[in-house]
């Protein structure tokens, strides 16, 4: 270990970078470091016997039009969306997936699916509002139930497809809201509730309809439609499609002023919980924004500096501001004193905000409020560790402050959201969900340091923190019942995938007992096996962990060889190698031989007294080669490339090597990027 202690203000290098991909000159893709792509490469490289040195690449952010500009005269005006719809959807209820004798939406959109039977619809609604609505309450329950009731009452007896006077766009938005809610609820439902005729066939269908949804008036109902579409895509691990919908949603919310607290404006109606719905729509989109930022590693679309909406479940800090009031009356911290000093304070209290004095356990929106504060911490972690390397400043005191706030958030959660059982002995439906969120966030904060040299104190400390979080994730998911929220949330797949990799890495480095590591990895593989029935990419993660498990298990059966694959290579070892070098095979072999001799002679073991980490024969194995791409959940690659049953196995047999397989990305940036660290890593 290094003997120099780290000062509180010490800066760490920008450890992790993203992955930029260009399969052809006019098409590129980017997945940021927050997704875990860099750490995946670290673990894969630790299991590899050789290395390569591609050049690093960078991604430029796309420019956005001014969201506040007025539409030009040639642009589509609100209310004209039906002209666009006529060319794409039909008003004939007998087309598409609708059934002549059953309920139908009054439009024919191939692939959108038909409404379920009334009995199935009732059951699916109960599942959705019991499981998903507490976390994402963007719908107003009574209004939505009444809308569903009117729809089924109108369509079944007379087959009219809904009330009169509806436009095609109204029917489309209603069909999208209903179908997304029904399909989200049917994720873990039995076949009787998720008939094939009622399923949405492709995520591409929703992104194709996006322009039609935004073509008319952008009221709260249209925003709820977009949120339903985005949540459905998120639950299906279609993160890029969800990000596309989210981009349109955030711009429309800004245009509608949802990023400002609605309680400030007297123009908004006070009845039917209209203000609360606006708050909930905003914060649900905010939570999904942070989730997509972590899943894709992309910059967040919502800046905390632009938001003054009060968090649900907490005190409402705003109230209506009169036209003659000063601008500072809008500020939550000064409004009460401003009114009091000017003799304007209401005699009866605080503008009817009766939830100010309630206990946290009784406050409405409690679950969403805790999700919001968690997402704020997640956003802070994304900014600290994964902003552009030109602006990134990772100071030790910032890391400690963020870590303390994460632990404080967890320790401050109400007992109803943290304990496995409530006061009556009933199982809490959200305890495992919030526990996995917490441990996954701890893992994400520790993960950037796991790509540092293994002889640093910060590496050892963060590895043990990540290992504890990983074991807790595996334990919580194993104890969760089938059909629970935590197993239906796609973040659980990323969490158990990362947890399995951390366990594999620690076991490889002899920093975790091999027997326990093998047991934990078997549990991870079993969890991924079950998730594979919902998400195809879980099977890919499972196959990768199986290969790592086989390699670890082989260490108990074959002699070990003196290898240091767990270390980051020195500059001398990297200097003469490159992915695109034209050296002869003999020269390449000689270079590898020199590097091995140099490592064995000059590089001390980072963990004296322990056995080497790789089994003999790894240098000649074609299984573990350097991997420069993320091979994890759906947000890391296009799963359609492995649609054949044997395609994924072919890729693994070819050595997880993009230069051989050609299935993944021609990507940039591990060894050559690490080479630039220089003395900053010592």
XYZ file of C-alpha atoms in Angstrom:
682
model
C 0.000 0.000 0.000
C 1.047 3.553 -0.615
C 2.494 5.203 2.511
C 1.326 8.750 1.722
C -2.026 9.606 3.381
C -4.617 11.379 1.276
C -5.460 14.926 2.305
C -9.101 15.973 2.583
C -8.781 18.276 -0.405
C -6.752 15.861 -2.508
C -7.914 15.502 -6.092
C -8.360 12.174 -7.812
C -7.815 11.806 -11.540
C -10.872 11.441 -13.782
C -10.772 7.658 -13.550
C -13.690 6.490 -15.679
C -14.539 7.452 -19.248
C -17.393 6.501 -21.545
C -17.558 4.491 -24.733
C -17.980 6.132 -28.144
C -18.989 3.921 -31.036
C -19.176 4.559 -34.777
C -20.140 1.627 -36.953
C -20.279 3.787 -40.058
C -19.406 7.428 -40.836
C -22.967 8.705 -40.470
C -23.955 6.752 -37.329
C -22.535 6.799 -33.826
C -23.570 5.801 -30.318
C -22.313 6.841 -26.908
C -22.644 5.159 -23.543
C -21.224 7.103 -20.623
C -19.072 5.947 -17.757
C -21.965 6.117 -15.291
C -23.365 2.986 -16.927
C -20.388 1.022 -15.619
C -18.765 0.420 -18.997
C -15.297 1.344 -17.730
C -15.498 -0.902 -14.687
C -16.713 -3.772 -16.858
C -13.565 -3.404 -18.901
C -11.487 -3.358 -15.724
C -12.935 -6.663 -14.572
C -12.728 -8.252 -18.017
C -9.148 -7.125 -18.328
C -8.316 -8.604 -14.950
C -9.542 -11.930 -16.310
C -7.646 -11.492 -19.547
C -4.162 -12.723 -20.359
C -3.196 -10.006 -22.855
C -4.005 -6.383 -23.547
C -4.530 -3.991 -26.407
C -4.208 -0.237 -26.757
C -6.837 1.548 -28.830
C -7.019 5.324 -28.854
C -9.468 7.237 -26.694
C -12.490 8.916 -28.209
C -14.810 11.697 -27.109
C -18.439 12.511 -27.753
C -19.955 15.910 -28.475
C -23.356 16.868 -27.136
C -26.014 17.653 -29.691
C -27.279 21.226 -29.774
C -30.911 21.862 -28.900
C -33.282 24.398 -30.354
C -34.492 27.140 -28.073
C -37.424 25.556 -26.219
C -38.972 28.920 -25.611
C -39.150 30.048 -29.215
C -42.516 30.393 -30.866
C -43.365 28.052 -33.741
C -42.753 29.369 -37.218
C -45.684 29.906 -39.549
C -44.876 26.764 -41.531
C -44.715 24.513 -38.451
C -47.580 22.339 -37.289
C -49.817 24.291 -34.934
C -51.573 22.748 -31.928
C -54.872 21.200 -32.865
C -53.772 20.084 -36.330
C -52.395 16.731 -35.215
C -55.349 14.863 -36.723
C -54.142 15.713 -40.220
C -50.947 13.809 -39.451
C -52.798 10.958 -37.798
C -55.030 10.294 -40.783
C -52.077 9.014 -42.787
C -50.852 6.656 -40.067
C -53.817 5.381 -38.089
C -57.351 4.453 -38.971
C -60.621 5.388 -37.318
C -61.950 1.955 -38.234
C -62.236 -0.024 -35.017
C -62.036 -3.317 -36.869
C -58.446 -2.746 -37.953
C -55.294 -3.410 -36.007
C -55.553 -5.539 -32.904
C -59.117 -4.595 -32.022
C -61.727 -7.308 -31.767
C -65.152 -6.677 -33.360
C -67.050 -8.161 -30.390
C -64.932 -6.754 -27.562
C -63.732 -3.343 -26.420
C -61.648 -1.309 -28.816
C -59.990 2.103 -28.834
C -61.697 3.415 -31.947
C -58.414 3.592 -33.842
C -56.300 1.027 -35.613
C -52.607 1.171 -34.729
C -50.898 -2.081 -35.718
C -48.756 -3.355 -32.878
C -50.358 -1.275 -30.127
C -52.570 -4.123 -29.001
C -56.217 -4.401 -28.043
C -57.788 -3.564 -24.687
C -57.989 -6.502 -22.284
C -61.306 -7.854 -21.169
C -63.067 -5.863 -18.440
C -62.205 -8.473 -15.810
C -58.532 -8.551 -16.829
C -58.414 -4.748 -17.018
C -59.715 -4.476 -13.456
C -57.117 -6.930 -12.179
C -54.292 -5.215 -14.068
C -55.315 -1.818 -12.711
C -55.214 -3.168 -9.173
C -51.731 -4.583 -9.791
C -50.491 -1.317 -11.291
C -51.839 0.964 -8.561
C -50.649 -1.366 -5.817
C -47.130 -1.900 -7.190
C -46.169 0.999 -9.463
C -48.386 3.944 -8.570
C -46.849 4.640 -5.117
C -43.433 5.065 -6.752
C -44.594 6.848 -9.924
C -47.921 8.539 -9.063
C -48.147 10.684 -12.196
C -51.750 9.588 -12.766
C -54.629 10.946 -10.697
C -56.186 7.705 -9.468
C -59.878 8.685 -9.293
C -59.742 10.437 -12.655
C -57.988 7.537 -14.357
C -60.376 4.941 -12.919
C -63.331 7.021 -14.065
C -61.814 7.300 -17.538
C -61.365 3.528 -17.738
C -64.914 2.983 -16.491
C -66.377 5.323 -19.111
C -64.331 3.663 -21.837
C -65.516 0.139 -21.071
C -69.085 1.290 -20.492
C -69.160 2.978 -23.895
C -67.355 0.362 -25.979
C -68.790 -2.940 -24.843
C -72.557 -2.399 -25.268
C -72.612 -0.102 -28.272
C -69.161 -0.532 -29.739
C -68.814 3.218 -30.137
C -65.181 3.374 -29.087
C -65.646 6.121 -26.507
C -67.525 9.331 -26.020
C -68.588 11.567 -28.865
C -66.619 14.579 -29.976
C -63.235 12.941 -29.483
C -60.508 13.634 -31.988
C -58.205 10.962 -33.325
C -55.420 12.381 -31.184
C -57.590 12.118 -28.065
C -58.264 8.475 -28.877
C -54.586 7.823 -29.554
C -53.443 9.369 -26.256
C -56.060 7.417 -24.346
C -55.064 4.175 -26.064
C -51.390 4.814 -25.282
C -52.080 5.576 -21.614
C -54.246 2.519 -21.189
C -51.988 0.137 -23.082
C -48.817 1.271 -21.321
C -50.435 0.940 -17.892
C -51.890 -2.474 -18.728
C -48.604 -3.739 -20.172
C -46.547 -2.441 -17.236
C -48.859 -4.237 -14.826
C -48.709 -7.410 -16.921
C -44.919 -7.702 -16.633
C -45.138 -10.462 -14.031
C -48.799 -11.377 -14.514
C -50.023 -14.766 -15.636
C -50.918 -15.510 -19.233
C -54.616 -14.952 -18.631
C -53.943 -11.296 -17.829
C -51.377 -10.749 -20.590
C -52.941 -12.160 -23.719
C -50.751 -11.813 -26.829
C -53.411 -9.751 -28.605
C -53.219 -7.137 -25.825
C -49.449 -6.660 -25.819
C -47.435 -3.832 -27.314
C -45.296 -5.579 -29.899
C -42.304 -3.255 -30.204
C -40.757 -0.270 -28.399
C -40.144 1.273 -31.819
C -43.899 1.669 -32.168
C -44.035 4.117 -29.263
C -41.166 6.253 -30.514
C -42.823 6.268 -33.937
C -45.992 7.699 -32.389
C -44.110 10.307 -30.350
C -44.553 13.092 -32.885
C -48.280 12.468 -33.066
C -48.663 12.794 -29.309
C -46.875 16.154 -29.174
C -48.652 17.562 -32.234
C -51.632 19.013 -30.359
C -52.380 20.805 -27.102
C -49.782 20.013 -24.456
C -52.004 19.696 -21.417
C -51.329 17.601 -18.329
C -53.054 14.611 -19.898
C -50.631 14.668 -22.837
C -47.708 14.809 -20.400
C -49.160 11.851 -18.515
C -49.334 9.973 -21.818
C -45.646 10.606 -22.461
C -44.771 9.549 -18.916
C -46.729 6.318 -19.330
C -44.844 5.646 -22.575
C -41.492 6.368 -20.932
C -42.179 4.214 -17.887
C -43.249 1.320 -20.110
C -40.033 1.603 -22.133
C -37.951 1.773 -18.947
C -39.565 -1.377 -17.564
C -38.798 -3.125 -20.854
C -35.119 -2.095 -20.671
C -35.526 -0.053 -23.866
C -33.479 2.746 -22.344
C -32.532 4.527 -25.554
C -36.140 4.659 -26.719
C -37.159 5.845 -23.245
C -34.498 8.547 -23.425
C -35.940 9.738 -26.735
C -39.411 10.064 -25.230
C -37.912 11.685 -22.130
C -36.225 14.363 -24.218
C -39.543 15.439 -25.692
C -41.234 15.232 -22.308
C -38.736 17.466 -20.514
C -38.925 20.198 -23.147
C -42.725 20.161 -22.979
C -42.645 20.322 -19.179
C -40.346 23.331 -19.329
C -42.694 25.001 -21.796
C -45.632 24.310 -19.477
C -43.734 25.646 -16.451
C -43.859 22.426 -14.453
C -40.356 23.130 -13.142
C -41.820 25.972 -11.081
C -43.853 25.227 -7.963
C -47.542 25.389 -8.957
C -48.578 26.712 -5.532
C -47.000 30.046 -6.480
C -49.496 30.805 -9.232
C -53.086 31.881 -8.663
C -53.856 31.220 -12.333
C -53.901 27.469 -11.672
C -57.070 25.799 -10.327
C -57.043 24.694 -6.701
C -59.585 21.873 -6.973
C -59.321 18.161 -7.824
C -55.712 18.017 -6.617
C -54.630 19.752 -9.832
C -51.585 21.335 -8.209
C -50.504 18.068 -6.631
C -50.788 16.263 -9.966
C -48.522 18.839 -11.601
C -45.960 18.303 -8.852
C -46.167 14.535 -9.200
C -45.816 14.621 -12.981
C -42.688 16.729 -12.631
C -41.022 14.604 -9.952
C -41.841 11.306 -11.668
C -40.104 12.607 -14.773
C -37.199 13.755 -12.572
C -36.763 10.281 -11.057
C -36.770 8.679 -14.513
C -34.306 11.323 -15.698
C -31.768 10.266 -13.069
C -32.400 6.580 -13.736
C -31.715 7.017 -17.454
C -28.632 9.091 -16.668
C -27.249 6.149 -14.707
C -28.384 3.492 -17.168
C -27.030 5.181 -20.285
C -24.324 7.340 -18.770
C -25.811 10.344 -20.552
C -26.026 13.872 -19.123
C -29.184 14.467 -17.138
C -31.879 16.523 -18.837
C -33.045 18.328 -15.695
C -30.778 20.685 -13.763
C -31.419 21.048 -10.041
C -30.572 24.732 -10.303
C -33.697 25.307 -12.411
C -36.166 23.550 -10.109
C -38.119 25.034 -7.213
C -40.960 22.504 -7.003
C -41.416 21.313 -3.427
C -40.749 17.636 -2.780
C -43.874 15.500 -2.211
C -44.397 14.331 1.339
C -42.627 17.348 2.791
C -43.751 20.838 3.745
C -45.146 23.037 0.993
C -42.928 26.126 1.069
C -44.753 28.198 -1.521
C -48.079 29.954 -1.708
C -49.976 32.156 -4.156
C -48.161 35.382 -4.938
C -50.185 38.490 -5.679
C -49.524 40.510 -8.797
C -48.259 43.466 -6.770
C -45.855 41.479 -4.602
C -42.141 41.871 -4.984
C -40.243 39.176 -6.855
C -38.636 37.934 -3.650
C -42.069 36.836 -2.443
C -41.600 33.830 -4.721
C -38.662 32.614 -2.646
C -39.664 29.886 -0.195
C -37.206 30.949 2.507
C -38.304 34.586 2.629
C -41.965 34.448 1.702
C -43.343 33.978 5.261
C -41.221 36.749 6.717
C -42.037 38.973 3.733
C -45.779 38.595 4.287
C -45.431 39.026 8.049
C -43.314 42.145 7.731
C -45.833 43.671 5.345
C -48.887 42.738 7.406
C -50.101 40.256 4.785
C -49.775 37.003 6.727
C -53.075 35.067 6.719
C -54.820 34.957 10.062
C -55.800 31.325 9.792
C -52.356 29.804 9.235
C -50.489 28.830 6.108
C -52.786 29.028 3.073
C -54.418 25.694 3.779
C -51.262 23.644 3.400
C -52.461 21.138 5.988
C -49.752 18.591 5.273
C -47.038 20.839 6.671
C -47.546 19.579 10.223
C -48.110 15.917 9.490
C -45.653 13.268 10.517
C -43.575 11.951 7.611
C -45.298 8.546 7.812
C -48.681 10.241 7.245
C -47.725 12.702 4.546
C -49.054 12.068 1.035
C -46.480 11.253 -1.594
C -44.104 9.738 0.954
C -42.692 7.070 -1.367
C -42.261 9.500 -4.255
C -40.624 12.026 -1.922
C -38.046 9.464 -0.822
C -37.459 8.532 -4.456
C -36.874 12.206 -5.254
C -34.284 12.685 -2.505
C -32.564 9.473 -3.604
C -32.544 10.712 -7.203
C -31.027 14.017 -6.095
C -28.160 12.099 -4.493
C -27.816 9.988 -7.627
C -27.601 13.165 -9.693
C -24.873 14.491 -7.392
C -22.918 11.261 -7.889
C -23.285 11.513 -11.666
C -22.019 15.094 -11.633
C -19.084 14.312 -9.341
C -17.765 11.202 -11.064
C -19.057 11.290 -14.625
C -19.162 14.831 -15.921
C -16.827 15.742 -18.779
C -13.201 15.001 -17.927
C -12.416 18.618 -18.832
C -14.601 19.811 -15.938
C -14.351 16.862 -13.568
C -12.908 17.572 -10.122
C -13.080 14.617 -7.738
C -11.882 15.835 -4.340
C -11.718 13.565 -1.325
C -13.823 15.883 0.813
C -16.547 15.896 -1.861
C -16.545 12.110 -1.971
C -16.790 11.898 1.815
C -19.597 14.467 1.894
C -21.587 12.610 -0.763
C -21.055 9.280 0.985
C -22.219 10.752 4.292
C -25.365 12.176 2.685
C -26.166 8.802 1.100
C -25.885 7.052 4.467
C -27.909 9.838 6.082
C -30.666 9.384 3.493
C -30.822 5.678 4.237
C -30.783 6.130 8.007
C -33.495 8.801 7.798
C -35.984 6.730 5.802
C -39.270 6.117 7.615
C -39.539 2.701 9.185
C -42.362 1.830 6.806
C -39.920 2.075 3.893
C -36.924 0.462 5.538
C -37.968 -2.353 7.835
C -38.827 -5.742 6.418
C -41.982 -5.834 8.537
C -44.257 -3.055 9.748
C -45.771 -2.712 13.212
C -48.460 -5.284 12.417
C -45.953 -7.862 11.217
C -46.924 -7.480 7.558
C -44.198 -7.484 4.949
C -43.309 -4.004 3.727
C -43.776 -3.792 -0.065
C -41.016 -1.198 -0.429
C -38.317 -2.260 2.041
C -36.347 -4.418 -0.396
C -36.798 -1.848 -3.176
C -35.251 1.004 -1.189
C -32.565 -1.272 0.240
C -31.409 -2.229 -3.258
C -31.479 1.427 -4.337
C -29.305 2.351 -1.366
C -26.733 -0.402 -1.777
C -26.568 0.131 -5.546
C -25.844 3.828 -5.000
C -23.085 2.972 -2.509
C -21.649 0.596 -5.096
C -21.805 3.276 -7.810
C -19.904 5.751 -5.617
C -17.207 3.172 -4.850
C -16.983 1.777 -8.386
C -14.820 4.485 -10.025
C -11.995 3.723 -7.585
C -11.985 0.035 -8.506
C -10.146 0.845 -11.730
C -7.200 2.310 -9.803
C -4.014 0.309 -9.167
C -4.685 -2.363 -6.599
C -1.943 -1.241 -4.179
C -3.660 2.056 -3.293
C -5.484 2.581 -0.013
C -8.506 4.061 -1.753
C -8.764 1.001 -3.987
C -8.787 -1.375 -1.020
C -11.258 0.700 0.967
C -13.672 1.175 -1.929
C -13.431 -2.475 -2.956
C -14.528 -3.577 0.501
C -17.367 -1.022 0.528
C -18.492 -2.163 -2.904
C -18.201 -5.787 -1.826
C -20.418 -5.234 1.217
C -22.976 -3.418 -0.931
C -22.844 -6.182 -3.546
C -23.478 -8.920 -1.019
C -26.399 -6.932 0.420
C -27.896 -6.524 -3.067
C -27.669 -10.246 -3.754
C -29.144 -11.071 -0.356
C -32.071 -8.649 -0.750
C -32.960 -9.834 -4.244
C -32.781 -13.496 -3.264
C -35.197 -12.847 -0.398
C -37.663 -10.925 -2.588
C -40.834 -12.655 -3.670
C -41.646 -13.223 -7.309
C -43.734 -10.383 -8.660
C -42.381 -7.852 -6.165
C -41.584 -4.316 -7.238
C -37.833 -4.674 -6.780
C -37.629 -7.637 -9.172
C -39.788 -5.829 -11.733
C -37.630 -2.676 -11.594
C -34.894 -2.775 -14.290
C -32.410 -1.184 -11.917
C -32.304 -4.526 -10.110
C -30.731 -6.130 -13.183
C -27.975 -3.535 -13.294
C -27.485 -3.873 -9.527
C -27.078 -7.658 -9.474
C -24.908 -7.558 -12.618
C -22.544 -5.046 -11.019
C -22.654 -6.948 -7.734
C -21.621 -10.163 -9.456
C -18.734 -8.411 -11.170
C -17.490 -6.887 -7.915
C -17.575 -10.295 -6.219
C -15.755 -11.864 -9.171
C -13.109 -9.132 -9.167
C -12.510 -9.337 -5.412
C -12.280 -13.124 -5.600
C -9.857 -12.929 -8.503
C -7.587 -10.620 -6.514
C -7.720 -12.923 -3.467
C -9.370 -10.158 -1.451
C -12.495 -12.210 -0.813
C -12.615 -15.894 0.164
C -12.926 -17.952 -2.979
C -15.540 -20.281 -1.503
C -17.797 -17.369 -0.567
C -17.158 -15.688 -3.903
C -18.216 -18.793 -5.820
C -21.360 -19.060 -3.697
C -22.284 -15.392 -4.222
C -21.659 -15.633 -7.950
C -23.898 -18.684 -8.148
C -26.614 -16.679 -6.426
C -26.097 -13.824 -8.917
C -26.304 -16.218 -11.845
C -29.499 -17.706 -10.435
C -31.047 -14.239 -10.113
C -30.040 -13.328 -13.658
C -31.499 -16.622 -14.848
C -34.870 -15.605 -13.461
C -34.610 -12.080 -14.847
C -33.842 -13.487 -18.284
C -37.505 -14.377 -18.662
C -38.306 -10.656 -18.596
C -35.158 -9.079 -20.064
C -33.112 -10.827 -22.746
C -29.957 -8.982 -21.759
C -30.014 -10.672 -18.345
C -29.101 -13.909 -20.118
C -26.037 -12.232 -21.607
C -24.940 -11.058 -18.160
C -25.526 -14.557 -16.808
C -23.359 -16.135 -19.526
C -20.522 -13.718 -18.802
C -20.617 -14.375 -15.057
C -20.670 -18.113 -15.747
C -17.400 -17.834 -17.653
C -15.839 -15.889 -14.805
C -17.166 -18.420 -12.312
C -15.676 -21.296 -14.297
C -12.306 -19.564 -14.295
C -12.433 -18.938 -10.556
C -13.517 -22.502 -9.854
C -10.640 -23.832 -11.944
C -8.185 -22.229 -9.524
C -8.977 -24.938 -7.009
C -8.120 -27.662 -9.534
C -5.039 -26.478 -11.439
C -1.667 -25.004 -10.387
C -1.494 -21.246 -10.305
C 0.845 -19.288 -12.540
C 2.659 -16.055 -11.602
C 0.490 -13.507 -13.372
C -0.473 -9.970 -12.466
C -3.553 -9.607 -14.629
C -5.335 -7.812 -11.821
C -2.939 -4.860 -12.032
C -3.153 -1.882 -14.307
C -0.244 -2.139 -16.754
C 2.795 0.055 -16.576
C 3.663 2.543 -19.290
C 6.522 0.306 -20.410
C 4.121 -2.568 -20.906
C 1.745 -0.363 -22.875
C 4.228 1.581 -24.921
C 4.920 -0.882 -27.725
C 1.420 -2.282 -28.171
C -1.507 -1.053 -30.161
C -4.671 -2.496 -31.532
C -3.883 -1.302 -35.012
C -0.153 -2.067 -35.049
C 1.219 -3.880 -38.075
C 3.954 -5.830 -36.340
C 4.532 -9.428 -37.322
C 3.169 -12.267 -35.199
C 6.707 -13.096 -34.112
C 7.297 -9.522 -33.049
C 4.030 -9.481 -31.154
C 4.939 -12.712 -29.401
C 8.367 -11.347 -28.521
C 6.749 -8.220 -27.101
C 4.423 -10.285 -24.928
C 7.348 -12.428 -23.784
C 9.349 -9.355 -22.815
C 6.393 -7.945 -20.948
C 5.918 -11.157 -18.974
C 9.606 -11.261 -18.074
C 9.481 -7.619 -17.043
C 6.376 -8.163 -14.890
C 7.828 -11.206 -13.164
C 11.176 -9.586 -12.504
C 10.324 -5.991 -11.705
C 6.704 -5.791 -10.561
C 6.073 -6.739 -6.930
C 2.826 -8.389 -5.992
C 0.277 -5.878 -4.751
C -0.766 -8.359 -2.065
C 2.272 -10.112 -0.598
C 1.698 -13.561 0.774
C -1.227 -14.358 -1.513
C -1.417 -16.662 -4.471
C -1.390 -15.216 -7.987
C -4.818 -14.433 -9.331
C -5.013 -16.307 -12.599
C -4.721 -19.980 -13.338
C -2.043 -21.357 -15.583
C -2.818 -21.578 -19.229
C -4.757 -18.320 -19.341
C -2.294 -16.722 -21.709
C -3.190 -19.225 -24.378
C -6.902 -19.249 -23.660
C -9.172 -17.739 -26.255
C -11.914 -17.124 -23.711
C -10.572 -14.070 -21.875
C -9.348 -11.392 -24.207
C -9.470 -7.637 -23.626
C -12.977 -6.287 -23.968
C -13.501 -2.640 -24.777
C -17.288 -2.656 -24.758
C -20.002 -3.041 -22.208
C -21.658 -6.444 -22.426
C -24.206 -5.870 -19.736
C -27.879 -4.969 -19.824
C -29.723 -3.719 -22.864
C -28.379 -0.198 -22.574
C -24.872 -1.411 -23.436
C -25.456 -3.016 -26.810
C -28.122 -3.885 -29.300
C -29.542 -7.219 -28.217
C -30.975 -7.734 -31.691
C -27.466 -8.575 -32.862
C -27.672 -11.727 -30.755
C -31.190 -12.732 -31.736
C -30.012 -16.152 -32.921
C -29.837 -18.687 -30.148
C -26.155 -19.398 -30.696
C -24.973 -15.895 -31.590
C -24.053 -14.912 -28.031
C -22.144 -18.128 -27.423
C -20.277 -17.605 -30.697
C -19.248 -14.188 -29.453
C -18.015 -15.603 -26.156
C -16.080 -18.384 -27.883
C -14.418 -15.812 -30.117
C -12.851 -14.427 -27.005
C -15.031 -11.431 -26.142
C -12.777 -9.676 -28.601
C -14.398 -6.976 -30.756
C -11.619 -7.301 -33.270
C -12.555 -10.936 -33.861
C -16.296 -10.995 -33.434
C -17.291 -7.740 -35.084
C -20.600 -8.005 -33.244
C -20.072 -5.175 -30.839
C -18.421 -1.813 -31.131
C -15.120 -0.754 -32.616
C -14.595 1.251 -29.485
C -11.948 3.313 -27.796
C -10.241 3.782 -24.737
C -8.914 1.608 -21.900
C -5.167 1.083 -21.936
C -4.190 4.280 -23.702
C -6.402 6.260 -21.352
C -4.914 4.614 -18.267
C -1.483 5.345 -19.705
C -2.208 9.075 -19.462
C -2.657 8.845 -15.683
C 1.084 8.843 -15.158
C 2.248 9.748 -11.675
C -1.233 10.869 -10.623
C -2.024 7.270 -9.745
C 1.011 6.737 -7.543
